[in-house]
Amino acid sequence: MKAIRRFTVRPVLPEPLRPLCDLARNLRWSWHTETQELFRSIEPQAAARTQSPDAGAAGDARWPEECDPVRLLGAVSAGRLDELARDEPFLRRLAGVSRDLRDYLEQPRWYQEQLGRGAGLPAAVAYFSPEFGVTAALPQYSGGLGILAGDHLKAASDLGVPLIGVGLLYRHGYFRQSLSRDGWQQEHYPVLDPNELPLTLLREHDGTPARVVLTLPGSRSLHAQIWQARVGRVPLLMLDSGVEENAPGEREVTDRLYGGGSEHRLLQEMLLGIGGVRAVRTYCRLTGHPAPEVFHTNEGHAGFLGLERIRELSGTGLGLDAATETVRAGTVFTTHTPVPAGIDRFERELVARHFGDDGELPGVPAERVLDLGTESYPGGDPGVFNMAVMGLRLAQRANGVSTLHGSVSREMFAGLWPGFDAAEVPITSVTNGVHAPTWVAPEVFGLRGRHRAAPGRWDSAAAIPDRELWELRRSLRARLVTEVRERLRASWLTRGAAPAELGWIDGVLDPDVLTIGFARRVPSYKRLTLMLRDRERLSALLLHPDRPVQIVVAGKAHPADDGGKRLVRELVRFSDDPRVRHRVVFLPDYGMAMAQRLYPGCDVWLNNPLRPLEACGTSGMKAALNGCLNLSVRDGWWDEWYEPDFGWAIPTADGPVLDEERRDDLEAAALYALIEDRIAPRFYDRGEEGLPERWIEMVRRTLGVLGPKVLAGRMVGEYVERLYGPAARAGRALDAGAARRLADWKAKVRAAWPQVAVDHVEAGASTAADGPAELGATLTLRVRVTLGELVPGDVEVQAVAGRVDAADGISGAQVFPLKPAGGQDLEGRWLYEGPLALDRTGPYGYTVRVLPAHPLLASGAEMGLVALPPQTASGDGAADVPLR
C-alpha cells in the first residue's frame, strides 16, 4: 500500500544527546573520521539501513560507512536513545567530539593569521556554483565541477576563509543510473525531501521562511526559499523554487540539475545569479555575517550575479557605468571548459524578454544586458548570448583551472582582446586541488600517523617501511574487490538476473592482481572506450598467465547524450563477456560514495582524454593521495606535474593530418604498450622479500612529493593570495567618486582611441660597433606617437621584443616601457624614448605599441585597446616597424 502524503517526523533526543543534532547538521562529519565512527556506534544496524542517497541500488543496505547521520537519528529507536543517554563511555566520547567541532569552528586559522599581518584580505567572499559535491548525503552534483566546488568550501573552512557558498537545491538532484539487460543506461530521478537532508531553512526573525523573488515576463514571479548547509565553518545557501507561492511551472525551476530546455536553464541561472545575491544579502542581514567584498563565479552559470550587483549600486545613484566598474573590481570568474561547446549560450530574444520592461533588473536596460553577452569577435554568433563572455566582461580577474587550461582559455577567448597575443589575454590559472580528508582512506592517514607525520605533512611517506606500505595497498585492493562484487551483484539483480545465475560474481577480481581504475562522466572527449580499440590485445592483457590486469570502470552519460550512452553500452557488453568478466567490471551509478572506495583500492588510475580538452581532471589527484599511480594523457593537471616517479604519460598523436580514427588507434596502441611493457612488469617484479620494490618507491614518491601539490588547501590559498586579496583591494579603491572617475576616464579613452597611432620608430645602437647587433648591445628607441585628445598620463608606450620566426612573429616576448621625452612636436606628436637590451642571440625583432594606462586597471590588456605601428620597414635605422 502506498502513502498519499509523505512528511518527516523528527526525533526528540534526550538532553544528554542534544549535541548529536549539531554534529549531524554540520557536514564536517563527512570528512571527520571520529564523528563518523561516533554515529556508526549508535546503532550499526540502523546505520546500514540509512545509507546516503547515492550509496547504492535503491533499497540496498550494504554500505554502513556511507550512513547519513540525519537519517540515522530518525531511525534509531527511542529505547536505544534512552540507553545511550545513560551510557557514560558514549557520553564522554560525544563530549570529546563535540568539543573538537567547537574548537574547529571557533579557533583562529590560517586566514585569521594573514589578516593579523595586515594582508588586506576580504571580510568575506561569496562563491557561486550551479552544483556542490560536499557529501553523498547531499546529492547536488553531476561531476567534476560540483566536486571541485565542494572541495573548495571544505578547504576554505579548514583555512578559516570567510566564504559563503551559493547554489540551488535540486529536488531530484542529478540522476541515478542503472543498466538495462542489454547494458543501456537507465535514468531515475528520486524525489529528495529537504527535511530529510542535512539542511535547515533560513527564517526571518519572526520565524517565517526567508524568501527571494524574481520578476518574470507576463506579470509572473519566481519565489524561492533558502536552505542552509553547514560545511564546517562555511555556510552553503541553496535556493529552492518548490514553494506554494509559485505556479506549477515556476516550482519546477529547481527540479533537477542540468535538465530542461533553454528557458528552464535560463531561469535556473537567473535564480542562481540574481536570486543568489539576494539570498546572500538576506543571510547577512539575518545572521550578522560580514557582507562579501568579493564575488567568485565558478563557471558562467552564475554570471547574472554581476547584473544584480550593478542594479544594487546603480539604484544608489552611482550610475550604470560607475556601478559596472565597481562590480568588475570585486569579481573573480573561473572558467572550467576548454571548448566553446561547453559554454551556456541563449538566444538573444529569450534573454531580452526576461530583462525587458516587465522583466528583471529595473534600471538596467535590456540592451545593456545583451551587450555584455555578445560574441563581438571574429567567428562569434551575433544571435546568441554567451554566459562565459558576460562573466569575463564583468570580472576584472579570471582564471582557468590548470596551467595548460589557462593557456587554452587565453586562446579560446582571445577575440575579446583584439590586437593582443593570446599569451597576454588577462586570464591566469589556479590549478585545482582536492580535499585530502574527504578522499584519502582512513587507513592511509592511519599509517602516516603511526609514523609520526605532522598534521598537513605528506613527506612522512619516506619513513614508512616497504612491507607496511605494500600491505596497506593490498588491503585497500582487497576491500575494493569485496565492494565491487557486492555492487556488481546488485546491478545484475536490477538488470533482471536471478540470484541463481550470479555465482560467477564470487570470482570477480582478485586482490593480488594489478588493478586499473577509470571513472568519470562520459562525454565523448574523455574516451571511455579507447581501451576497447583492440579487444584481442586488451583481452590478452587481462588474461595474461603471469602478469594479469583487472579494470574497474564507472561513469554516467548525460541523459540527453545518446552517443555517451552508446559508449557505456559498448563497455558494459564487453565486460559481460564470460571470457573476461572476472577481469573487467562496469559499475553503474558512479557518485561520491563509490569514488571514495575506488581511488584507494586501485593501483593505477587511467585517464585518456583528447588533449587539450581536459581542463584539469581531479580524479587522478584523489587517487594519487591514496598511493595510486597515474596513467594519463598529458592533459590538465598531469601535463603540469607529471614526473616518471608518479606514473606514466600516454603519448598523444597530435597534428592536423591525422583523422580521429587513426589518432585513437595510435594512442590506444601506446596505452596497451605501456601496460604490457612497463606497468605490469614493474608491478609483478618482486625482490628478495617478495615485494615490488620499484613500484613501492613510486607509491612513496607519489604520496610524499606529488601529494602536497594536489591539495585543495594549496588551491584555496592561491585564490586568496592571487585573486581574492587583489579583488578586495581593488574594490576598496573604488569608492563612489573613484568609480565615477574611472568610468568617465574609460569612456574618454574609448572615444579618443581611433586617433591614437604610432607614427615613427627609430633605433640607434648605444655602441660604436657597425654591422649586425651583438649580444649585450643596447638599442636606443625613439618613438613618436599621436594621442589625439589623450595625454601621456592616459597611456603607456612599450617596446615588445623577442625571437622572431620566419613570418616575423615574436615569441618569448619581453616588454620594455618607454618614457616621454619632451612635449608635443609641431605636428602634435609625442616623443618617447628608452633602451632595448639585446640579451638573446639569433633572429630577433621588436615592435612598439600604445596601451591605455590607469592605476586602477589590473593589466594593460584589460580594455582590449592597443595601437600598433603600420607593418612596413626600411633599412636605414628609421622605420615604422624595424622587424629584425
PDB file of N, CA, C and O in Angstrom, residues 444-454 456-470 472-473 624-628 646 695-708:
ATOM      1  N   VAL A 444      45.125   5.088   5.142  1.00  0.00           N
ATOM      2  CA  VAL A 444      46.314   5.807   4.678  1.00  0.00           C
ATOM      3  C   VAL A 444      46.715   6.853   5.710  1.00  0.00           C
ATOM      4  O   VAL A 444      47.890   6.979   6.069  1.00  0.00           O
ATOM      5  N   PHE A 445      45.739   7.605   6.198  1.00  0.00           N
ATOM      6  CA  PHE A 445      46.037   8.571   7.257  1.00  0.00           C
ATOM      7  C   PHE A 445      46.584   7.863   8.498  1.00  0.00           C
ATOM      8  O   PHE A 445      47.505   8.349   9.166  1.00  0.00           O
ATOM      9  N   GLY A 446      45.984   6.702   8.814  1.00  0.00           N
ATOM     10  CA  GLY A 446      46.428   5.981   9.990  1.00  0.00           C
ATOM     11  C   GLY A 446      47.869   5.527   9.895  1.00  0.00           C
ATOM     12  O   GLY A 446      48.637   5.624  10.868  1.00  0.00           O
ATOM     13  N   LEU A 447      48.271   5.048   8.700  1.00  0.00           N
ATOM     14  CA  LEU A 447      49.647   4.608   8.521  1.00  0.00           C
ATOM     15  C   LEU A 447      50.611   5.782   8.652  1.00  0.00           C
ATOM     16  O   LEU A 447      51.673   5.671   9.292  1.00  0.00           O
ATOM     17  N   ARG A 448      50.251   6.901   8.098  1.00  0.00           N
ATOM     18  CA  ARG A 448      51.100   8.086   8.234  1.00  0.00           C
ATOM     19  C   ARG A 448      51.202   8.506   9.693  1.00  0.00           C
ATOM     20  O   ARG A 448      52.261   8.888  10.185  1.00  0.00           O
ATOM     21  N   GLY A 449      50.046   8.438  10.397  1.00  0.00           N
ATOM     22  CA  GLY A 449      50.052   8.832  11.800  1.00  0.00           C
ATOM     23  C   GLY A 449      50.939   7.943  12.654  1.00  0.00           C
ATOM     24  O   GLY A 449      51.628   8.420  13.571  1.00  0.00           O
ATOM     25  N   ARG A 450      50.951   6.646  12.329  1.00  0.00           N
ATOM     26  CA  ARG A 450      51.786   5.732  13.109  1.00  0.00           C
ATOM     27  C   ARG A 450      53.263   6.033  12.920  1.00  0.00           C
ATOM     28  O   ARG A 450      54.100   5.641  13.737  1.00  0.00           O
ATOM     29  N   HIS A 451      53.579   6.710  11.825  1.00  0.00           N
ATOM     30  CA  HIS A 451      54.985   7.072  11.580  1.00  0.00           C
ATOM     31  C   HIS A 451      55.217   8.553  11.846  1.00  0.00           C
ATOM     32  O   HIS A 451      56.079   9.189  11.244  1.00  0.00           O
ATOM     33  N   ARG A 452      54.368   9.089  12.751  1.00  0.00           N
ATOM     34  CA  ARG A 452      54.574  10.417  13.336  1.00  0.00           C
ATOM     35  C   ARG A 452      54.566  11.529  12.305  1.00  0.00           C
ATOM     36  O   ARG A 452      55.391  12.453  12.370  1.00  0.00           O
ATOM     37  N   ALA A 453      53.635  11.450  11.366  1.00  0.00           N
ATOM     38  CA  ALA A 453      53.507  12.556  10.421  1.00  0.00           C
ATOM     39  C   ALA A 453      52.854  13.742  11.110  1.00  0.00           C
ATOM     40  O   ALA A 453      51.857  13.596  11.804  1.00  0.00           O
ATOM     41  N   ALA A 454      53.423  14.907  10.935  1.00  0.00           N
ATOM     42  CA  ALA A 454      52.805  16.116  11.473  1.00  0.00           C
ATOM     43  C   ALA A 454      51.547  16.421  10.669  1.00  0.00           C
ATOM     44  O   ALA A 454      51.456  16.088   9.488  1.00  0.00           O
ATOM     45  N   GLY A 456      49.057  17.826   8.194  1.00  0.00           N
ATOM     46  CA  GLY A 456      49.294  18.543   6.947  1.00  0.00           C
ATOM     47  C   GLY A 456      50.569  18.185   6.239  1.00  0.00           C
ATOM     48  O   GLY A 456      50.829  18.683   5.145  1.00  0.00           O
ATOM     49  N   ARG A 457      51.398  17.312   6.821  1.00  0.00           N
ATOM     50  CA  ARG A 457      52.654  16.925   6.189  1.00  0.00           C
ATOM     51  C   ARG A 457      52.470  15.634   5.413  1.00  0.00           C
ATOM     52  O   ARG A 457      51.869  14.675   5.888  1.00  0.00           O
ATOM     53  N   TRP A 458      53.020  15.588   4.194  1.00  0.00           N
ATOM     54  CA  TRP A 458      52.903  14.396   3.357  1.00  0.00           C
ATOM     55  C   TRP A 458      54.239  13.717   3.115  1.00  0.00           C
ATOM     56  O   TRP A 458      54.297  12.628   2.554  1.00  0.00           O
ATOM     57  N   ASP A 459      55.336  14.355   3.531  1.00  0.00           N
ATOM     58  CA  ASP A 459      56.638  13.762   3.268  1.00  0.00           C
ATOM     59  C   ASP A 459      56.958  12.602   4.203  1.00  0.00           C
ATOM     60  O   ASP A 459      58.010  11.973   4.098  1.00  0.00           O
ATOM     61  N   SER A 460      56.057  12.290   5.133  1.00  0.00           N
ATOM     62  CA  SER A 460      56.298  11.179   6.052  1.00  0.00           C
ATOM     63  C   SER A 460      56.315   9.833   5.339  1.00  0.00           C
ATOM     64  O   SER A 460      56.717   8.832   5.927  1.00  0.00           O
ATOM     65  N   ALA A 461      55.854   9.775   4.099  1.00  0.00           N
ATOM     66  CA  ALA A 461      55.875   8.507   3.375  1.00  0.00           C
ATOM     67  C   ALA A 461      57.281   7.942   3.297  1.00  0.00           C
ATOM     68  O   ALA A 461      57.466   6.719   3.189  1.00  0.00           O
ATOM     69  N   ALA A 462      58.286   8.784   3.370  1.00  0.00           N
ATOM     70  CA  ALA A 462      59.668   8.309   3.295  1.00  0.00           C
ATOM     71  C   ALA A 462      60.018   7.406   4.466  1.00  0.00           C
ATOM     72  O   ALA A 462      60.930   6.576   4.365  1.00  0.00           O
ATOM     73  N   ALA A 463      59.310   7.564   5.583  1.00  0.00           N
ATOM     74  CA  ALA A 463      59.650   6.787   6.783  1.00  0.00           C
ATOM     75  C   ALA A 463      58.883   5.471   6.878  1.00  0.00           C
ATOM     76  O   ALA A 463      59.127   4.692   7.799  1.00  0.00           O
ATOM     77  N   ILE A 464      57.955   5.219   5.965  1.00  0.00           N
ATOM     78  CA  ILE A 464      57.131   4.016   6.058  1.00  0.00           C
ATOM     79  C   ILE A 464      57.883   2.834   5.452  1.00  0.00           C
ATOM     80  O   ILE A 464      58.317   2.887   4.296  1.00  0.00           O
ATOM     81  N   PRO A 465      58.060   1.745   6.184  1.00  0.00           N
ATOM     82  CA  PRO A 465      58.746   0.571   5.627  1.00  0.00           C
ATOM     83  C   PRO A 465      58.005   0.019   4.404  1.00  0.00           C
ATOM     84  O   PRO A 465      56.780   0.094   4.304  1.00  0.00           O
ATOM     85  N   ASP A 466      58.785  -0.581   3.487  1.00  0.00           N
ATOM     86  CA  ASP A 466      58.206  -1.116   2.254  1.00  0.00           C
ATOM     87  C   ASP A 466      57.074  -2.099   2.539  1.00  0.00           C
ATOM     88  O   ASP A 466      56.019  -2.039   1.903  1.00  0.00           O
ATOM     89  N   ARG A 467      57.295  -3.009   3.469  1.00  0.00           N
ATOM     90  CA  ARG A 467      56.280  -4.037   3.699  1.00  0.00           C
ATOM     91  C   ARG A 467      54.976  -3.437   4.204  1.00  0.00           C
ATOM     92  O   ARG A 467      53.893  -3.829   3.765  1.00  0.00           O
ATOM     93  N   GLU A 468      55.049  -2.472   5.097  1.00  0.00           N
ATOM     94  CA  GLU A 468      53.825  -1.852   5.599  1.00  0.00           C
ATOM     95  C   GLU A 468      53.078  -1.136   4.486  1.00  0.00           C
ATOM     96  O   GLU A 468      51.852  -1.195   4.404  1.00  0.00           O
ATOM     97  N   LEU A 469      53.837  -0.456   3.639  1.00  0.00           N
ATOM     98  CA  LEU A 469      53.197   0.263   2.545  1.00  0.00           C
ATOM     99  C   LEU A 469      52.528  -0.712   1.581  1.00  0.00           C
ATOM    100  O   LEU A 469      51.401  -0.488   1.124  1.00  0.00           O
ATOM    101  N   TRP A 470      53.215  -1.801   1.282  1.00  0.00           N
ATOM    102  CA  TRP A 470      52.661  -2.775   0.351  1.00  0.00           C
ATOM    103  C   TRP A 470      51.461  -3.501   0.957  1.00  0.00           C
ATOM    104  O   TRP A 470      50.462  -3.736   0.267  1.00  0.00           O
ATOM    105  N   LEU A 472      49.414  -2.278   3.113  1.00  0.00           N
ATOM    106  CA  LEU A 472      48.305  -1.326   3.065  1.00  0.00           C
ATOM    107  C   LEU A 472      47.669  -1.325   1.682  1.00  0.00           C
ATOM    108  O   LEU A 472      46.440  -1.387   1.551  1.00  0.00           O
ATOM    109  N   ARG A 473      48.503  -1.268   0.647  1.00  0.00           N
ATOM    110  CA  ARG A 473      47.961  -1.251  -0.710  1.00  0.00           C
ATOM    111  C   ARG A 473      47.149  -2.520  -0.984  1.00  0.00           C
ATOM    112  O   ARG A 473      46.077  -2.460  -1.590  1.00  0.00           O
ATOM    113  N   ALA A 624      45.999   9.695  -6.423  1.00  0.00           N
ATOM    114  CA  ALA A 624      47.404   9.846  -6.031  1.00  0.00           C
ATOM    115  C   ALA A 624      47.551  10.001  -4.524  1.00  0.00           C
ATOM    116  O   ALA A 624      48.504   9.483  -3.923  1.00  0.00           O
ATOM    117  N   LEU A 625      46.640  10.703  -3.883  1.00  0.00           N
ATOM    118  CA  LEU A 625      46.730  10.897  -2.440  1.00  0.00           C
ATOM    119  C   LEU A 625      46.578   9.592  -1.669  1.00  0.00           C
ATOM    120  O   LEU A 625      46.891   9.533  -0.482  1.00  0.00           O
ATOM    121  N   ASN A 626      46.100   8.555  -2.336  1.00  0.00           N
ATOM    122  CA  ASN A 626      45.977   7.240  -1.721  1.00  0.00           C
ATOM    123  C   ASN A 626      47.089   6.285  -2.146  1.00  0.00           C
ATOM    124  O   ASN A 626      47.039   5.095  -1.832  1.00  0.00           O
ATOM    125  N   GLY A 627      48.079   6.799  -2.869  1.00  0.00           N
ATOM    126  CA  GLY A 627      49.178   5.953  -3.312  1.00  0.00           C
ATOM    127  C   GLY A 627      48.927   5.243  -4.619  1.00  0.00           C
ATOM    128  O   GLY A 627      49.658   4.322  -4.973  1.00  0.00           O
ATOM    129  N   CYS A 628      47.907   5.677  -5.347  1.00  0.00           N
ATOM    130  CA  CYS A 628      47.615   5.116  -6.671  1.00  0.00           C
ATOM    131  C   CYS A 628      48.424   5.888  -7.712  1.00  0.00           C
ATOM    132  O   CYS A 628      48.490   7.120  -7.675  1.00  0.00           O
ATOM    133  N   PHE A 646      55.869   9.432 -10.628  1.00  0.00           N
ATOM    134  CA  PHE A 646      54.464   9.469 -10.223  1.00  0.00           C
ATOM    135  C   PHE A 646      53.577   8.597 -11.102  1.00  0.00           C
ATOM    136  O   PHE A 646      52.387   8.452 -10.815  1.00  0.00           O
ATOM    137  N   TRP A 695      58.047  -0.451  -7.612  1.00  0.00           N
ATOM    138  CA  TRP A 695      56.664   0.029  -7.556  1.00  0.00           C
ATOM    139  C   TRP A 695      56.413   0.765  -6.238  1.00  0.00           C
ATOM    140  O   TRP A 695      55.828   1.855  -6.217  1.00  0.00           O
ATOM    141  N   ILE A 696      56.846   0.168  -5.150  1.00  0.00           N
ATOM    142  CA  ILE A 696      56.644   0.779  -3.835  1.00  0.00           C
ATOM    143  C   ILE A 696      57.321   2.139  -3.762  1.00  0.00           C
ATOM    144  O   ILE A 696      56.780   3.091  -3.179  1.00  0.00           O
ATOM    145  N   GLU A 697      58.483   2.269  -4.376  1.00  0.00           N
ATOM    146  CA  GLU A 697      59.164   3.554  -4.355  1.00  0.00           C
ATOM    147  C   GLU A 697      58.366   4.605  -5.126  1.00  0.00           C
ATOM    148  O   GLU A 697      58.320   5.772  -4.727  1.00  0.00           O
ATOM    149  N   MET A 698      57.704   4.204  -6.230  1.00  0.00           N
ATOM    150  CA  MET A 698      56.845   5.141  -6.949  1.00  0.00           C
ATOM    151  C   MET A 698      55.653   5.552  -6.090  1.00  0.00           C
ATOM    152  O   MET A 698      55.243   6.726  -6.091  1.00  0.00           O
ATOM    153  N   VAL A 699      55.075   4.603  -5.359  1.00  0.00           N
ATOM    154  CA  VAL A 699      53.979   4.929  -4.446  1.00  0.00           C
ATOM    155  C   VAL A 699      54.450   5.930  -3.401  1.00  0.00           C
ATOM    156  O   VAL A 699      53.785   6.932  -3.096  1.00  0.00           O
ATOM    157  N   ARG A 700      55.648   5.668  -2.859  1.00  0.00           N
ATOM    158  CA  ARG A 700      56.195   6.550  -1.832  1.00  0.00           C
ATOM    159  C   ARG A 700      56.401   7.963  -2.384  1.00  0.00           C
ATOM    160  O   ARG A 700      56.080   8.957  -1.734  1.00  0.00           O
ATOM    161  N   ARG A 701      56.947   8.069  -3.588  1.00  0.00           N
ATOM    162  CA  ARG A 701      57.188   9.384  -4.187  1.00  0.00           C
ATOM    163  C   ARG A 701      55.865  10.089  -4.511  1.00  0.00           C
ATOM    164  O   ARG A 701      55.752  11.305  -4.359  1.00  0.00           O
ATOM    165  N   THR A 702      54.876   9.322  -4.942  1.00  0.00           N
ATOM    166  CA  THR A 702      53.569   9.910  -5.228  1.00  0.00           C
ATOM    167  C   THR A 702      52.970  10.502  -3.964  1.00  0.00           C
ATOM    168  O   THR A 702      52.456  11.629  -3.965  1.00  0.00           O
ATOM    169  N   LEU A 703      53.027   9.765  -2.869  1.00  0.00           N
ATOM    170  CA  LEU A 703      52.479  10.255  -1.613  1.00  0.00           C
ATOM    171  C   LEU A 703      53.259  11.455  -1.073  1.00  0.00           C
ATOM    172  O   LEU A 703      52.672  12.448  -0.633  1.00  0.00           O
ATOM    173  N   GLY A 704      54.579  11.387  -1.122  1.00  0.00           N
ATOM    174  CA  GLY A 704      55.391  12.383  -0.442  1.00  0.00           C
ATOM    175  C   GLY A 704      55.706  13.623  -1.245  1.00  0.00           C
ATOM    176  O   GLY A 704      55.865  14.701  -0.664  1.00  0.00           O
ATOM    177  N   VAL A 705      55.801  13.489  -2.570  1.00  0.00           N
ATOM    178  CA  VAL A 705      56.224  14.622  -3.399  1.00  0.00           C
ATOM    179  C   VAL A 705      55.054  15.200  -4.193  1.00  0.00           C
ATOM    180  O   VAL A 705      54.854  16.413  -4.230  1.00  0.00           O
ATOM    181  N   LEU A 706      54.266  14.324  -4.809  1.00  0.00           N
ATOM    182  CA  LEU A 706      53.120  14.813  -5.572  1.00  0.00           C
ATOM    183  C   LEU A 706      51.985  15.238  -4.637  1.00  0.00           C
ATOM    184  O   LEU A 706      51.286  16.223  -4.904  1.00  0.00           O
ATOM    185  N   GLY A 707      51.802  14.508  -3.541  1.00  0.00           N
ATOM    186  CA  GLY A 707      50.693  14.769  -2.635  1.00  0.00           C
ATOM    187  C   GLY A 707      50.518  16.222  -2.237  1.00  0.00           C
ATOM    188  O   GLY A 707      49.408  16.776  -2.357  1.00  0.00           O
ATOM    189  N   PRO A 708      51.566  16.910  -1.770  1.00  0.00           N
ATOM    190  CA  PRO A 708      51.381  18.305  -1.334  1.00  0.00           C
ATOM    191  C   PRO A 708      50.924  19.236  -2.451  1.00  0.00           C
ATOM    192  O   PRO A 708      50.301  20.260  -2.175  1.00  0.00           O
TER     193      PRO A 708
END
